[in-house]
Amino acid sequence: MNLLQLVLKQMRQRALGTWLTMLSVLLGMALACSILILQREGQSMFAQTDYGYDVLIGPPKGSPLQLTLNTVYHLDVSPGVVPYVVYEDLSRKGPPGPGRADFRPFVKQAVPFMVGDSFEGRRIVGTSPRMFGFDDAGQRVTGEAFMYRAGKKYELAAGRAFGAKKFEAVIGSEIAAALHLRLYDDKLTEEQNEAQGGAFRATHGMPGPNETPDIHKPRWHIVGILQPTHTANDRVLFVPFISLYAIAEHEGGMIDQALLRARINPATVKPEQLDGVLASLGIDPGKVPASVKNKFKLVATQPTAGDAHEAHDEQAYDLDAQGDIVPHLPKEEWSLSAVMIQARGPFQAEQLLYNFKLIDDRAAAVNPASVMRDFFSTFLSGTTTVLLVISLLVTVVAGVGILVSIYNSVSARMKEIAILRALGATRKRVLTLICIEAGLIGLVGGLAGLMVGHAMAAVASVYMNRLMGQTINWSLIDTREWKYLAGVVILAVLAGLVPALKAYRTSVAANLVAS
């Protein structure tokens, strides 16, 4: 009978102890593997450096991390707003007017970003056709298209880019599949298209499970579906940012912000003062819908429930002869959540960061790659290191378990070991037998733990995809995991060496006589 057969025979004889010891090794290995995958993929996901844009322009007093999470990963809430005039300055192709900054030497492309409402729990984002490589006239942008990752640009799987001033939408691939949305069919009515997934209406904000959703009146026609990007953008509905100014609640919010910036409390404005206050801020009182005044308590008389419904449906926009949206809100009061900038080079990106840090206080500028590297180093890297140490301690405890289990086994098998020695087995052969048994427990438990760890990572990948629209490469086994597995096997062999030495020193005559 060879060594392996003897080892397997001994493991079967004490199957319960063997399986429990393997389970402890499995748990330690699974924990270590899942943490190593988290470190590797967290580095790739959160500390990436391959953004297609160099600078994010956001509100002057917002958090850089919140701005990056909100814009790149569509998480958290918008930290504030940026005056629309900042986007105009950044995107201007011709000479600026008197007293206006000239950003043309620094900016290759500027794309607006505006957090809107939601549809079926998915975020609606206002932007421009330039995000998809088209200008406002629907023509392909000459030169390099906007990129969401280095070397990767948005591609349409079906349809076309939306019109810059139309109630149209381009949606991500994942949301199209999950909600069974499709392209708008001109042969059907708007109501029929909405029923069949060709159009949608926005829900105000992100209502909770027990909140009654406030659904806006305008319908956006789905005119394009994007190719998968494997980013959070696959879960977003993109619409023209101008269309979001056509919603009364949004218009009211911007007017409210204008009053607060002027240090005016909207609740204290008397009805007879309202028109004068708005006019002093450059807002035409005649273009402010009654719904806006009612919602922000700018008039004394509050509407009844029925009046409120009618006020909600009141339009905050007109359509011109070409069918383009003309918001009632004055352009001077427009604002955005952020502006994504592709700089002309690293030096130009640094100049933009410097400009909005020390010169231009209308907004703040951050480098998303730098922000996410700091986030990973501060919050994830240290945490995963601590967890890895804990998993190492679990593995050491498992090694001690192997030592105790085999030591007890050897103590109970002294007669059997003595018989093996009497039949011609050398001390070295007995020592090797015990060490192989310990190593086999470590190897089998470690391999099982490796598989369980990757299964845990696969579950985490599904969760991250739902949360952020990005998956984890859970199937990849990197060098560190193989090294850890080798360390587990070595630790198991060393743990088995103590009982092996006990068996090595077994006295044949004494144990046979004792028996």
Short mmCIF file of C-alpha atoms in Angstrom, two decimals:
data_model
loop_
_atom_site.label_atom_id
_atom_site.label_comp_id
_atom_site.label_asym_id
_atom_site.label_seq_id
_atom_site.Cartn_x
_atom_site.Cartn_y
_atom_site.Cartn_z
CA MET A 1 0.00 0.00 0.00
CA ASN A 2 1.55 3.33 -1.04
CA LEU A 3 1.75 6.49 1.05
CA LEU A 4 -1.24 8.24 -0.54
CA GLN A 5 -3.50 5.25 0.06
CA LEU A 6 -2.42 5.14 3.69
CA VAL A 7 -3.07 8.84 4.09
CA LEU A 8 -6.55 8.61 2.59
CA LYS A 9 -7.31 5.58 4.79
CA GLN A 10 -6.36 7.53 7.93
CA MET A 11 -8.42 10.56 6.82
CA ARG A 12 -11.48 8.37 6.24
CA GLN A 13 -11.13 6.78 9.66
CA ARG A 14 -11.48 10.18 11.31
CA ALA A 15 -13.66 11.83 8.65
CA LEU A 16 -15.48 14.25 10.97
CA GLY A 17 -12.29 15.75 12.37
CA THR A 18 -10.76 15.94 8.88
CA TRP A 19 -13.77 17.75 7.39
CA LEU A 20 -14.00 20.23 10.26
CA THR A 21 -10.29 21.02 9.95
CA MET A 22 -10.65 21.48 6.17
CA LEU A 23 -13.60 23.79 6.81
CA SER A 24 -11.47 26.06 8.98
CA VAL A 25 -8.82 26.18 6.23
CA LEU A 26 -11.56 26.87 3.65
CA LEU A 27 -12.91 29.83 5.61
CA GLY A 28 -9.49 31.42 6.03
CA MET A 29 -8.62 30.95 2.35
CA ALA A 30 -12.03 32.19 1.13
CA LEU A 31 -11.79 35.33 3.24
CA ALA A 32 -8.25 36.02 2.02
CA CYS A 33 -9.19 35.49 -1.65
CA SER A 34 -12.24 37.74 -1.46
CA ILE A 35 -10.15 40.50 0.14
CA LEU A 36 -7.37 40.16 -2.44
CA ILE A 37 -9.99 40.43 -5.21
CA LEU A 38 -11.49 43.48 -3.48
CA GLN A 39 -8.07 45.12 -3.32
CA ARG A 40 -7.32 44.41 -6.96
CA GLU A 41 -10.72 45.35 -8.38
CA GLY A 42 -11.19 48.27 -6.00
CA GLN A 43 -7.93 49.67 -7.32
CA SER A 44 -9.19 49.20 -10.87
CA MET A 45 -12.68 50.56 -10.17
CA PHE A 46 -12.08 53.45 -7.77
CA ALA A 47 -8.47 54.39 -8.36
CA GLN A 48 -8.63 54.28 -12.13
CA THR A 49 -6.65 56.76 -14.18
CA ASP A 50 -8.19 56.13 -17.60
CA TYR A 51 -11.02 58.68 -17.50
CA GLY A 52 -11.79 60.12 -20.89
CA TYR A 53 -11.90 63.61 -19.38
CA ASP A 54 -9.32 65.41 -17.27
CA VAL A 55 -11.29 67.91 -15.19
CA LEU A 56 -14.70 68.14 -13.55
CA ILE A 57 -16.09 71.62 -12.99
CA GLY A 58 -18.53 71.70 -10.07
CA PRO A 59 -20.06 73.99 -7.45
CA PRO A 60 -17.54 76.23 -5.66
CA LYS A 61 -18.23 74.86 -2.17
CA GLY A 62 -18.98 71.23 -2.98
CA SER A 63 -17.03 68.17 -1.95
CA PRO A 64 -14.61 66.89 -4.66
CA LEU A 65 -15.44 63.28 -3.76
CA GLN A 66 -19.19 63.90 -3.85
CA LEU A 67 -18.86 65.67 -7.21
CA THR A 68 -16.86 62.76 -8.66
CA LEU A 69 -19.16 60.04 -7.30
CA ASN A 70 -22.23 61.92 -8.53
CA THR A 71 -20.88 62.65 -12.01
CA VAL A 72 -18.83 59.54 -12.80
CA TYR A 73 -20.63 56.80 -10.90
CA HIS A 74 -24.10 58.39 -10.60
CA LEU A 75 -24.05 57.91 -6.83
CA ASP A 76 -24.99 60.27 -4.02
CA VAL A 77 -26.69 63.62 -4.66
CA SER A 78 -25.47 66.64 -6.54
CA PRO A 79 -23.36 68.85 -4.24
CA GLY A 80 -24.78 72.01 -5.79
CA VAL A 81 -24.96 73.91 -9.07
CA VAL A 82 -22.68 75.75 -11.45
CA PRO A 83 -23.92 78.88 -13.28
CA TYR A 84 -24.65 78.09 -16.92
CA VAL A 85 -22.47 81.02 -17.96
CA VAL A 86 -19.43 79.03 -16.77
CA TYR A 87 -20.28 76.28 -19.28
CA GLU A 88 -20.74 78.93 -21.97
CA ASP A 89 -17.26 80.31 -21.25
CA LEU A 90 -15.68 76.83 -21.26
CA SER A 91 -17.38 75.66 -24.46
CA ARG A 92 -17.05 78.88 -26.47
CA LYS A 93 -15.35 78.37 -29.84
CA GLY A 94 -15.07 82.03 -30.78
CA PRO A 95 -13.45 85.02 -29.09
CA PRO A 96 -14.96 85.90 -25.68
CA GLY A 97 -16.75 89.15 -24.98
CA PRO A 98 -15.28 91.99 -22.93
CA GLY A 99 -14.31 90.91 -19.44
CA ARG A 100 -14.89 87.21 -20.17
CA ALA A 101 -12.21 84.55 -19.75
CA ASP A 102 -10.84 82.79 -22.81
CA PHE A 103 -10.56 79.06 -22.16
CA ARG A 104 -9.97 78.02 -25.76
CA PRO A 105 -6.23 77.36 -25.29
CA PHE A 106 -7.01 74.90 -22.49
CA VAL A 107 -10.30 73.18 -23.37
CA LYS A 108 -10.66 70.67 -26.17
CA GLN A 109 -14.25 69.73 -25.30
CA ALA A 110 -16.75 70.72 -22.61
CA VAL A 111 -19.85 68.61 -21.99
CA PRO A 112 -22.63 69.73 -19.60
CA PHE A 113 -23.94 67.43 -16.88
CA MET A 114 -27.20 68.07 -15.06
CA VAL A 115 -28.76 65.71 -12.53
CA GLY A 116 -32.45 65.54 -13.31
CA ASP A 117 -35.21 63.36 -11.96
CA SER A 118 -35.74 59.62 -12.28
CA PHE A 119 -37.69 56.97 -14.14
CA GLU A 120 -38.48 53.66 -12.44
CA GLY A 121 -35.70 54.36 -9.94
CA ARG A 122 -33.11 55.09 -12.68
CA ARG A 123 -31.41 58.44 -12.95
CA ILE A 124 -32.18 60.94 -15.69
CA VAL A 125 -29.19 63.07 -16.68
CA GLY A 126 -29.31 66.21 -18.76
CA THR A 127 -26.45 66.73 -21.21
CA SER A 128 -25.84 67.72 -24.83
CA PRO A 129 -25.49 65.68 -28.05
CA ARG A 130 -21.74 66.33 -27.83
CA MET A 131 -21.50 63.57 -25.26
CA PHE A 132 -22.32 61.15 -28.09
CA GLY A 133 -20.16 62.81 -30.73
CA PHE A 134 -22.78 65.09 -32.37
CA ASP A 135 -23.25 68.84 -32.40
CA ASP A 136 -26.52 70.65 -31.69
CA ALA A 137 -27.47 70.43 -35.37
CA GLY A 138 -27.17 66.63 -35.30
CA GLN A 139 -23.93 66.50 -37.29
CA ARG A 140 -20.90 64.43 -36.35
CA VAL A 141 -18.38 66.44 -34.38
CA THR A 142 -15.22 67.01 -36.38
CA GLY A 143 -12.09 65.77 -34.68
CA GLU A 144 -11.92 63.60 -31.60
CA ALA A 145 -15.25 62.61 -30.01
CA PHE A 146 -15.94 62.84 -26.30
CA MET A 147 -14.70 59.77 -24.40
CA TYR A 148 -16.01 58.28 -21.18
CA ARG A 149 -12.79 56.26 -20.76
CA ALA A 150 -9.42 56.68 -22.42
CA GLY A 151 -9.82 55.48 -26.00
CA LYS A 152 -13.51 54.62 -25.51
CA LYS A 153 -16.37 56.71 -26.83
CA TYR A 154 -20.13 56.24 -26.76
CA GLU A 155 -21.53 54.20 -29.63
CA LEU A 156 -25.19 53.86 -30.59
CA ALA A 157 -26.55 50.32 -30.86
CA ALA A 158 -29.79 51.64 -32.37
CA GLY A 159 -31.32 54.97 -33.36
CA ARG A 160 -29.64 58.35 -33.24
CA ALA A 161 -28.54 61.06 -30.84
CA PHE A 162 -31.27 63.25 -29.37
CA GLY A 163 -31.98 66.76 -30.61
CA ALA A 164 -30.41 69.45 -28.46
CA LYS A 165 -33.77 71.16 -27.79
CA LYS A 166 -36.24 68.31 -28.11
CA PHE A 167 -38.05 66.07 -25.66
CA GLU A 168 -35.90 63.14 -26.76
CA ALA A 169 -33.67 60.67 -24.95
CA VAL A 170 -30.75 58.30 -25.47
CA ILE A 171 -30.71 55.48 -22.93
CA GLY A 172 -28.12 53.03 -21.62
CA SER A 173 -28.08 49.41 -22.71
CA GLU A 174 -28.82 47.95 -19.29
CA ILE A 175 -31.84 50.11 -18.59
CA ALA A 176 -33.23 49.33 -22.05
CA ALA A 177 -33.04 45.60 -21.35
CA ALA A 178 -34.21 45.76 -17.72
CA LEU A 179 -37.25 47.99 -18.34
CA HIS A 180 -38.03 46.67 -21.84
CA LEU A 181 -37.63 50.10 -23.42
CA ARG A 182 -37.34 50.58 -27.16
CA LEU A 183 -37.15 53.25 -29.83
CA TYR A 184 -40.06 55.64 -30.31
CA ASP A 185 -42.47 54.59 -33.08
CA ASP A 186 -43.77 57.56 -35.08
CA LYS A 187 -46.75 55.49 -36.23
CA LEU A 188 -48.11 55.32 -32.67
CA THR A 189 -49.47 58.03 -30.42
CA GLU A 190 -47.45 59.33 -27.47
CA GLU A 191 -49.72 57.42 -25.09
CA GLN A 192 -49.26 54.18 -27.05
CA ASN A 193 -45.49 54.69 -27.18
CA GLU A 194 -45.38 55.27 -23.44
CA ALA A 195 -47.38 52.10 -22.84
CA GLN A 196 -45.04 50.08 -25.08
CA GLY A 197 -41.76 51.53 -23.75
CA GLY A 198 -41.00 53.99 -26.54
CA ALA A 199 -41.48 57.08 -24.38
CA PHE A 200 -41.37 57.92 -20.68
CA ARG A 201 -42.27 60.60 -18.19
CA ALA A 202 -39.98 61.67 -15.38
CA THR A 203 -40.70 61.22 -11.69
CA HIS A 204 -39.74 64.14 -9.49
CA GLY A 205 -36.60 63.27 -7.51
CA MET A 206 -36.07 59.77 -6.16
CA PRO A 207 -39.23 58.93 -4.17
CA GLY A 208 -38.94 56.35 -1.41
CA PRO A 209 -40.96 53.12 -1.23
CA ASN A 210 -43.80 54.73 0.76
CA GLU A 211 -43.85 58.06 -1.11
CA THR A 212 -46.40 58.93 -3.78
CA PRO A 213 -44.46 59.66 -6.99
CA ASP A 214 -44.91 63.09 -8.54
CA ILE A 215 -44.85 62.43 -12.30
CA HIS A 216 -44.12 65.31 -14.65
CA LYS A 217 -46.27 65.98 -17.68
CA PRO A 218 -43.70 66.08 -20.58
CA ARG A 219 -42.92 62.84 -22.40
CA TRP A 220 -39.44 62.12 -23.71
CA HIS A 221 -39.23 60.07 -26.92
CA ILE A 222 -36.52 57.39 -26.89
CA VAL A 223 -34.56 57.95 -30.10
CA GLY A 224 -31.30 56.11 -29.30
CA ILE A 225 -29.97 53.14 -27.34
CA LEU A 226 -26.26 52.97 -26.47
CA GLN A 227 -23.88 50.09 -26.88
CA PRO A 228 -22.84 48.60 -23.50
CA THR A 229 -20.06 50.59 -21.86
CA HIS A 230 -19.76 48.39 -18.74
CA THR A 231 -19.93 51.52 -16.60
CA ALA A 232 -22.62 53.21 -14.52
CA ASN A 233 -23.75 55.01 -17.70
CA ASP A 234 -25.48 51.82 -18.86
CA ARG A 235 -28.13 52.50 -16.20
CA VAL A 236 -28.86 56.12 -17.11
CA LEU A 237 -31.39 57.92 -19.33
CA PHE A 238 -29.73 60.87 -21.08
CA VAL A 239 -31.87 63.81 -22.18
CA PRO A 240 -31.13 67.34 -23.46
CA PHE A 241 -30.32 69.49 -20.44
CA ILE A 242 -32.58 72.25 -21.82
CA SER A 243 -35.57 69.92 -21.52
CA LEU A 244 -35.04 69.83 -17.73
CA TYR A 245 -35.53 73.62 -17.58
CA ALA A 246 -38.98 73.02 -19.09
CA ILE A 247 -40.25 71.47 -15.85
CA ALA A 248 -41.92 73.91 -13.49
CA GLU A 249 -40.41 72.39 -10.34
CA HIS A 250 -36.89 72.70 -11.74
CA GLU A 251 -37.55 76.26 -12.83
CA GLY A 252 -38.81 77.06 -9.37
CA GLY A 253 -35.76 75.52 -7.77
CA MET A 254 -33.45 77.70 -9.81
CA ILE A 255 -35.45 80.82 -9.00
CA ASP A 256 -35.38 79.84 -5.34
CA GLN A 257 -31.59 79.51 -5.54
CA ALA A 258 -31.38 82.92 -7.21
CA LEU A 259 -33.31 84.46 -4.31
CA LEU A 260 -31.11 82.77 -1.73
CA ARG A 261 -27.93 83.88 -3.52
CA ALA A 262 -29.28 87.41 -3.24
CA ARG A 263 -29.76 86.75 0.52
CA ILE A 264 -33.55 86.89 0.14
CA ASN A 265 -35.67 84.37 2.04
CA PRO A 266 -38.46 83.33 -0.41
CA ALA A 267 -40.90 82.79 2.46
CA THR A 268 -40.63 86.43 3.53
CA VAL A 269 -41.44 87.97 0.14
CA LYS A 270 -44.92 89.52 0.20
CA PRO A 271 -47.21 89.04 -2.81
CA GLU A 272 -47.14 92.73 -3.73
CA GLN A 273 -43.32 92.71 -3.62
CA LEU A 274 -42.85 89.61 -5.72
CA ASP A 275 -42.70 91.14 -9.20
CA GLY A 276 -40.27 93.81 -8.09
CA VAL A 277 -37.95 91.32 -6.41
CA LEU A 278 -37.89 89.05 -9.46
CA ALA A 279 -37.30 91.99 -11.79
CA SER A 280 -34.37 93.15 -9.63
CA LEU A 281 -32.80 89.72 -10.16
CA GLY A 282 -33.23 89.94 -13.93
CA ILE A 283 -36.19 87.54 -14.00
CA ASP A 284 -39.27 88.47 -16.02
CA PRO A 285 -42.19 88.10 -13.53
CA GLY A 286 -44.62 87.53 -16.39
CA LYS A 287 -42.77 84.35 -17.42
CA VAL A 288 -42.87 82.73 -13.99
CA PRO A 289 -45.77 80.22 -13.89
CA ALA A 290 -48.22 80.37 -11.02
CA SER A 291 -47.21 76.79 -10.15
CA VAL A 292 -43.69 77.98 -9.36
CA LYS A 293 -44.95 80.78 -7.16
CA ASN A 294 -47.29 78.44 -5.32
CA LYS A 295 -44.76 75.66 -4.74
CA PHE A 296 -42.20 78.00 -3.21
CA LYS A 297 -44.74 80.05 -1.23
CA LEU A 298 -43.99 83.23 -3.12
CA VAL A 299 -47.66 84.25 -3.04
CA ALA A 300 -49.99 84.44 -0.08
CA THR A 301 -52.88 82.43 -1.50
CA GLN A 302 -52.20 78.69 -1.52
CA PRO A 303 -54.09 76.58 -4.08
CA THR A 304 -56.54 73.84 -3.20
CA ALA A 305 -55.75 70.23 -4.04
CA GLY A 306 -57.49 70.53 -7.41
CA ASP A 307 -55.81 73.85 -8.22
CA ALA A 308 -52.43 72.41 -7.28
CA HIS A 309 -52.90 69.62 -9.79
CA GLU A 310 -53.71 72.11 -12.53
CA ALA A 311 -50.77 74.28 -11.51
CA HIS A 312 -48.46 71.28 -11.67
CA ASP A 313 -49.56 70.64 -15.25
CA GLU A 314 -48.92 74.24 -16.28
CA GLN A 315 -46.12 74.37 -18.79
CA ALA A 316 -42.87 76.14 -18.02
CA TYR A 317 -41.90 76.28 -21.69
CA ASP A 318 -43.07 77.01 -25.24
CA LEU A 319 -42.25 75.36 -28.55
CA ASP A 320 -41.00 77.48 -31.43
CA ALA A 321 -41.79 76.99 -35.12
CA GLN A 322 -39.20 74.18 -35.40
CA GLY A 323 -40.62 72.40 -32.37
CA ASP A 324 -37.62 73.32 -30.20
CA ILE A 325 -38.06 73.88 -26.47
CA VAL A 326 -38.00 77.50 -25.30
CA PRO A 327 -37.94 77.50 -21.47
CA HIS A 328 -39.67 80.34 -19.65
CA LEU A 329 -36.79 80.49 -17.20
CA PRO A 330 -34.37 83.28 -18.25
CA LYS A 331 -31.03 82.00 -19.48
CA GLU A 332 -29.27 84.05 -16.82
CA GLU A 333 -30.79 81.75 -14.19
CA TRP A 334 -29.83 78.47 -15.82
CA SER A 335 -27.44 76.24 -13.93
CA LEU A 336 -25.80 72.81 -14.23
CA SER A 337 -24.60 70.14 -11.83
CA ALA A 338 -21.16 69.87 -13.46
CA VAL A 339 -19.15 70.28 -16.63
CA MET A 340 -16.87 67.50 -17.92
CA ILE A 341 -13.72 68.84 -19.57
CA GLN A 342 -11.34 67.20 -22.00
CA ALA A 343 -8.24 69.39 -21.78
CA ARG A 344 -5.76 69.87 -24.59
CA GLY A 345 -3.03 68.30 -22.49
CA PRO A 346 -1.82 67.68 -18.93
CA PHE A 347 -0.42 71.20 -18.60
CA GLN A 348 -3.67 72.76 -19.76
CA ALA A 349 -5.60 70.58 -17.27
CA GLU A 350 -3.40 71.86 -14.45
CA GLN A 351 -4.02 75.44 -15.60
CA LEU A 352 -7.77 74.89 -15.41
CA LEU A 353 -7.46 73.45 -11.91
CA TYR A 354 -5.33 76.45 -10.89
CA ASN A 355 -7.76 78.93 -12.47
CA PHE A 356 -10.82 77.70 -10.57
CA LYS A 357 -8.86 77.30 -7.36
CA LEU A 358 -7.30 80.75 -7.12
CA ILE A 359 -8.78 83.04 -9.78
CA ASP A 360 -12.36 82.18 -10.77
CA ASP A 361 -14.60 81.62 -7.72
CA ARG A 362 -17.75 80.84 -9.72
CA ALA A 363 -16.94 77.12 -9.65
CA ALA A 364 -14.42 74.56 -8.45
CA ALA A 365 -12.34 72.17 -10.55
CA VAL A 366 -11.15 68.68 -9.61
CA ASN A 367 -9.21 65.92 -11.28
CA PRO A 368 -11.41 62.78 -10.95
CA ALA A 369 -8.48 60.36 -11.16
CA SER A 370 -6.67 62.14 -8.32
CA VAL A 371 -9.83 62.28 -6.18
CA MET A 372 -10.55 58.57 -6.59
CA ARG A 373 -6.94 57.58 -5.92
CA ASP A 374 -7.10 59.51 -2.65
CA PHE A 375 -10.45 57.90 -1.85
CA PHE A 376 -9.04 54.41 -2.44
CA SER A 377 -5.91 55.09 -0.40
CA THR A 378 -7.85 56.62 2.48
CA PHE A 379 -10.92 54.43 2.75
CA LEU A 380 -10.33 51.16 0.90
CA SER A 381 -6.63 50.36 0.88
CA GLY A 382 -6.16 50.55 4.66
CA THR A 383 -9.41 48.74 5.38
CA THR A 384 -8.63 45.84 3.05
CA THR A 385 -5.15 45.55 4.57
CA VAL A 386 -6.68 45.17 8.04
CA LEU A 387 -9.12 42.57 6.71
CA LEU A 388 -6.26 40.71 5.03
CA VAL A 389 -4.42 40.55 8.36
CA ILE A 390 -7.58 39.16 9.95
CA SER A 391 -7.86 36.51 7.24
CA LEU A 392 -4.20 35.62 7.84
CA LEU A 393 -4.96 35.14 11.54
CA VAL A 394 -7.92 32.92 10.62
CA THR A 395 -5.57 30.85 8.45
CA VAL A 396 -3.05 30.56 11.29
CA VAL A 397 -5.85 29.37 13.60
CA ALA A 398 -6.75 26.81 10.94
CA GLY A 399 -3.11 25.68 10.95
CA VAL A 400 -3.28 25.25 14.72
CA GLY A 401 -6.44 23.23 14.17
CA ILE A 402 -4.55 20.94 11.81
CA LEU A 403 -1.80 20.52 14.41
CA VAL A 404 -4.26 19.64 17.20
CA SER A 405 -6.33 17.34 15.02
CA ILE A 406 -3.39 15.31 13.72
CA TYR A 407 -1.63 15.32 17.11
CA ASN A 408 -4.70 13.77 18.71
CA SER A 409 -4.94 11.34 15.83
CA VAL A 410 -1.30 10.29 16.26
CA SER A 411 -1.80 9.82 20.00
CA ALA A 412 -4.73 7.51 19.30
CA ARG A 413 -2.80 5.58 16.63
CA MET A 414 0.39 4.81 18.51
CA LYS A 415 -0.22 1.02 18.29
CA GLU A 416 -0.90 1.27 14.54
CA ILE A 417 2.25 3.32 13.99
CA ALA A 418 4.24 0.79 16.04
CA ILE A 419 2.89 -2.03 13.86
CA LEU A 420 3.90 -0.15 10.71
CA ARG A 421 7.38 0.28 12.14
CA ALA A 422 7.51 -3.46 13.03
CA LEU A 423 6.50 -4.32 9.45
CA GLY A 424 9.48 -2.39 8.10
CA ALA A 425 8.32 1.25 7.82
CA THR A 426 11.21 3.58 8.60
CA ARG A 427 11.00 6.59 10.91
CA LYS A 428 11.37 8.84 7.84
CA ARG A 429 8.46 7.09 6.10
CA VAL A 430 6.21 7.59 9.15
CA LEU A 431 7.18 11.28 9.39
CA THR A 432 6.48 11.73 5.66
CA LEU A 433 3.10 10.02 6.04
CA ILE A 434 1.94 12.47 8.72
CA CYS A 435 3.26 15.55 6.86
CA ILE A 436 1.53 14.47 3.62
CA GLU A 437 -1.75 14.08 5.52
CA ALA A 438 -1.43 17.60 6.95
CA GLY A 439 -0.41 19.08 3.58
CA LEU A 440 -3.33 17.36 1.84
CA ILE A 441 -5.79 18.84 4.33
CA GLY A 442 -4.30 22.30 3.67
CA LEU A 443 -4.33 21.81 -0.12
CA VAL A 444 -7.91 20.54 -0.40
CA GLY A 445 -9.22 23.12 2.09
CA GLY A 446 -7.25 25.87 0.35
CA LEU A 447 -8.52 24.97 -3.14
CA ALA A 448 -12.09 24.82 -1.85
CA GLY A 449 -11.57 28.20 -0.18
CA LEU A 450 -10.22 29.62 -3.43
CA MET A 451 -13.41 28.59 -5.22
CA VAL A 452 -15.66 29.88 -2.43
CA GLY A 453 -13.77 33.20 -2.36
CA HIS A 454 -14.33 33.69 -6.10
CA ALA A 455 -17.99 32.70 -5.72
CA MET A 456 -18.32 35.44 -3.09
CA ALA A 457 -16.67 37.87 -5.52
CA ALA A 458 -19.16 36.84 -8.24
CA VAL A 459 -22.04 37.75 -5.91
CA ALA A 460 -20.30 41.05 -5.11
CA SER A 461 -19.93 41.68 -8.85
CA VAL A 462 -23.71 41.40 -9.32
CA TYR A 463 -24.26 43.79 -6.42
CA MET A 464 -21.71 46.34 -7.73
CA ASN A 465 -23.29 46.14 -11.17
CA ARG A 466 -26.67 47.04 -9.71
CA LEU A 467 -25.22 49.77 -7.51
CA MET A 468 -22.69 51.36 -9.86
CA GLY A 469 -23.18 49.71 -13.24
CA GLN A 470 -19.68 48.22 -13.07
CA THR A 471 -18.72 44.59 -12.62
CA ILE A 472 -15.80 42.83 -10.94
CA ASN A 473 -13.46 40.51 -12.81
CA TRP A 474 -14.16 37.76 -10.28
CA SER A 475 -12.91 34.85 -12.43
CA LEU A 476 -9.30 36.05 -12.62
CA ILE A 477 -6.92 34.26 -10.20
CA ASP A 478 -3.84 36.41 -9.79
CA THR A 479 -0.35 35.54 -8.56
CA ARG A 480 -1.00 36.69 -4.99
CA GLU A 481 -3.78 34.14 -4.57
CA TRP A 482 -1.56 31.28 -5.77
CA LYS A 483 1.16 32.45 -3.39
CA TYR A 484 -1.32 32.58 -0.52
CA LEU A 485 -2.50 29.06 -1.35
CA ALA A 486 1.11 27.85 -1.37
CA GLY A 487 1.59 29.53 2.00
CA VAL A 488 -1.47 27.73 3.38
CA VAL A 489 -0.08 24.35 2.25
CA ILE A 490 3.34 25.10 3.75
CA LEU A 491 1.69 26.22 7.01
CA ALA A 492 -0.32 22.99 7.08
CA VAL A 493 2.82 20.87 6.55
CA LEU A 494 4.61 22.74 9.33
CA ALA A 495 1.60 22.25 11.58
CA GLY A 496 1.73 18.53 10.83
CA LEU A 497 5.45 18.39 11.63
CA VAL A 498 4.88 18.47 15.42
CA PRO A 499 2.72 15.32 15.55
CA ALA A 500 4.96 13.81 12.85
CA LEU A 501 7.98 14.19 15.13
CA LYS A 502 5.99 12.51 17.91
CA ALA A 503 5.30 9.58 15.59
CA TYR A 504 8.96 9.67 14.46
CA ARG A 505 10.11 9.07 18.05
CA THR A 506 7.61 6.26 18.66
CA SER A 507 9.16 3.25 20.44
CA VAL A 508 8.06 0.10 18.64
CA ALA A 509 8.67 -2.28 21.54
CA ALA A 510 7.07 -0.07 24.19
CA ASN A 511 3.86 0.49 22.22
CA LEU A 512 3.51 -3.15 21.18
CA VAL A 513 4.03 -4.33 24.81
CA ALA A 514 1.58 -1.64 26.07
CA SER A 515 -1.01 -2.89 23.63
#
